[in-house]
Every structure is written in structure tokens, then in C-alpha cells.
Short mmCIF file of C-alpha atoms in Angstrom, two decimals:
data_model
loop_
_atom_site.label_atom_id
_atom_site.label_comp_id
_atom_site.label_asym_id
_atom_site.label_seq_id
_atom_site.Cartn_x
_atom_site.Cartn_y
_atom_site.Cartn_z
CA MET U 394 107.67 126.63 89.38
CA LEU U 395 110.03 123.91 90.55
CA LYS U 396 109.71 120.62 88.70
CA VAL U 397 110.53 117.15 89.98
CA GLU U 398 112.91 115.07 87.88
CA ASN U 399 111.34 111.72 86.88
CA TRP U 400 108.09 112.83 88.54
CA GLN U 401 106.09 109.86 87.20
CA ILE U 402 108.34 107.36 88.97
CA GLN U 403 108.38 109.42 92.16
CA MET U 404 104.59 109.82 92.15
CA SER U 405 104.17 106.08 91.63
CA ILE U 406 106.16 105.55 94.84
CA ILE U 407 103.99 108.08 96.69
CA LYS U 408 100.85 106.36 95.38
CA GLU U 409 102.12 102.95 96.52
CA ILE U 410 102.88 104.26 100.02
CA ALA U 411 99.38 105.76 100.18
CA LYS U 412 97.91 102.42 99.12
CA GLN U 413 99.97 100.48 101.68
CA LYS U 414 98.85 102.84 104.44
CA GLY U 415 95.22 102.62 103.33
CA PHE U 416 94.70 106.28 102.44
CA THR U 417 91.85 107.17 100.08
CA VAL U 418 92.09 110.03 97.61
CA GLN U 419 89.51 111.94 99.66
CA GLU U 420 91.49 111.47 102.89
CA ILE U 421 94.63 112.75 101.17
CA ALA U 422 92.65 115.73 99.85
CA ASN U 423 91.32 116.52 103.32
CA LYS U 424 94.78 116.31 104.91
CA SER U 425 96.60 118.20 102.15
CA GLY U 426 94.08 120.93 101.40
CA LEU U 427 94.11 119.93 97.72
CA LEU U 428 91.12 118.94 95.61
CA ALA U 429 90.47 115.21 95.32
CA SER U 430 90.26 115.65 91.53
CA THR U 431 93.78 117.13 91.51
CA ILE U 432 95.17 114.23 93.50
CA LYS U 433 93.46 111.71 91.22
CA ARG U 434 94.92 113.40 88.13
CA VAL U 435 98.38 113.38 89.71
CA PHE U 436 98.06 109.72 90.80
CA ASP U 437 96.87 108.80 87.28
CA LEU U 438 99.99 110.60 85.94
CA LYS U 439 97.83 113.00 83.89
CA PHE U 440 99.09 116.15 85.61
CA GLU U 441 102.67 117.03 86.52
CA PRO U 442 102.38 118.75 89.88
CA PRO U 443 104.60 121.57 91.03
CA PHE U 444 106.98 120.50 93.77
CA GLU U 445 104.89 122.20 96.46
CA VAL U 446 101.89 119.99 95.55
CA PHE U 447 104.13 116.93 95.52
CA LEU U 448 105.25 117.75 99.08
CA LYS U 449 101.68 118.37 100.28
CA ILE U 450 100.62 114.95 99.04
CA ALA U 451 103.68 113.29 100.60
CA ASP U 452 103.04 115.03 103.92
CA ALA U 453 99.35 114.02 103.86
CA ILE U 454 100.27 110.34 103.54
CA GLU U 455 103.00 110.71 106.17
CA ALA U 456 105.92 110.14 103.81
CA GLU U 457 109.39 111.67 104.06
CA VAL U 458 110.89 113.09 100.85
CA LEU U 459 114.68 113.40 100.69
CA TYR U 460 115.67 115.75 97.89
CA SER U 461 118.11 118.34 96.62
CA LYS U 462 117.65 121.38 94.43
CA ILE U 463 120.14 121.59 91.58
CA ASP U 464 120.02 124.27 88.87
CA GLY U 465 116.36 125.02 89.55
CA LYS U 466 115.33 121.37 89.38
CA ILE U 467 114.36 119.05 92.19
CA GLU U 468 116.10 115.70 92.36
CA ILE U 469 114.45 113.25 94.73
CA HIS U 470 116.82 110.81 96.37
CA ASN U 471 114.36 108.77 98.39
CA ILE U 472 110.75 108.63 99.56
CA LEU U 473 110.08 106.77 102.79
CA PRO U 474 107.04 106.26 105.01
CA LYS U 475 107.43 108.26 108.22
CA ILE U 476 107.88 106.01 111.22
CA LYS U 477 105.94 106.88 114.34
CA PRO U 478 107.92 106.66 117.58
CA LEU U 479 107.02 103.88 119.98
CA THR U 480 105.13 105.04 123.04
#
């Protein structure tokens, strides 16, 4: 299982992006395929998610995660809201 370095800080950023975009925990659960209770535990920093779960949550809130894998650990460089192209 790949772990995210400083996951609490990174998850706080994800949570803030979700809040700014107006996503509810249930909406994130529906979009990610995860249980709402899992997302709540992760957002409350009570459960360290594997990297795959971290990415599912980020994708559900339309956030881009820039990262590298070094010695079996994930180092996140930046988390940004995805920008939709103008039509």
C-alpha cells in the first residue's frame, strides 16, 4: 500500500477545495465510489487512506494531484482545482 507523505496536510487541502466547490460528502461518495463514512473519516483525519483512495477523492472533487513516487512513498507537490475549458 502506497502512503502519502504528510497526508493530513494534503487531505486538508483536498477538503478545502471540496468546500470551495460546494461538494458534500455524499456527492463525493457518489462520484468516487467510496462510502460516505470513509470519506468523512478521511476528512476528519481519523483514517490514513491509501494513495488510491486519495486519488479517487481528488478526482471526485475535480482536483489535479501532482506527485512523484520515491522509494515506495508518494510525495505530493501540489493539489489544484481542475479548470474547465471555456466554451
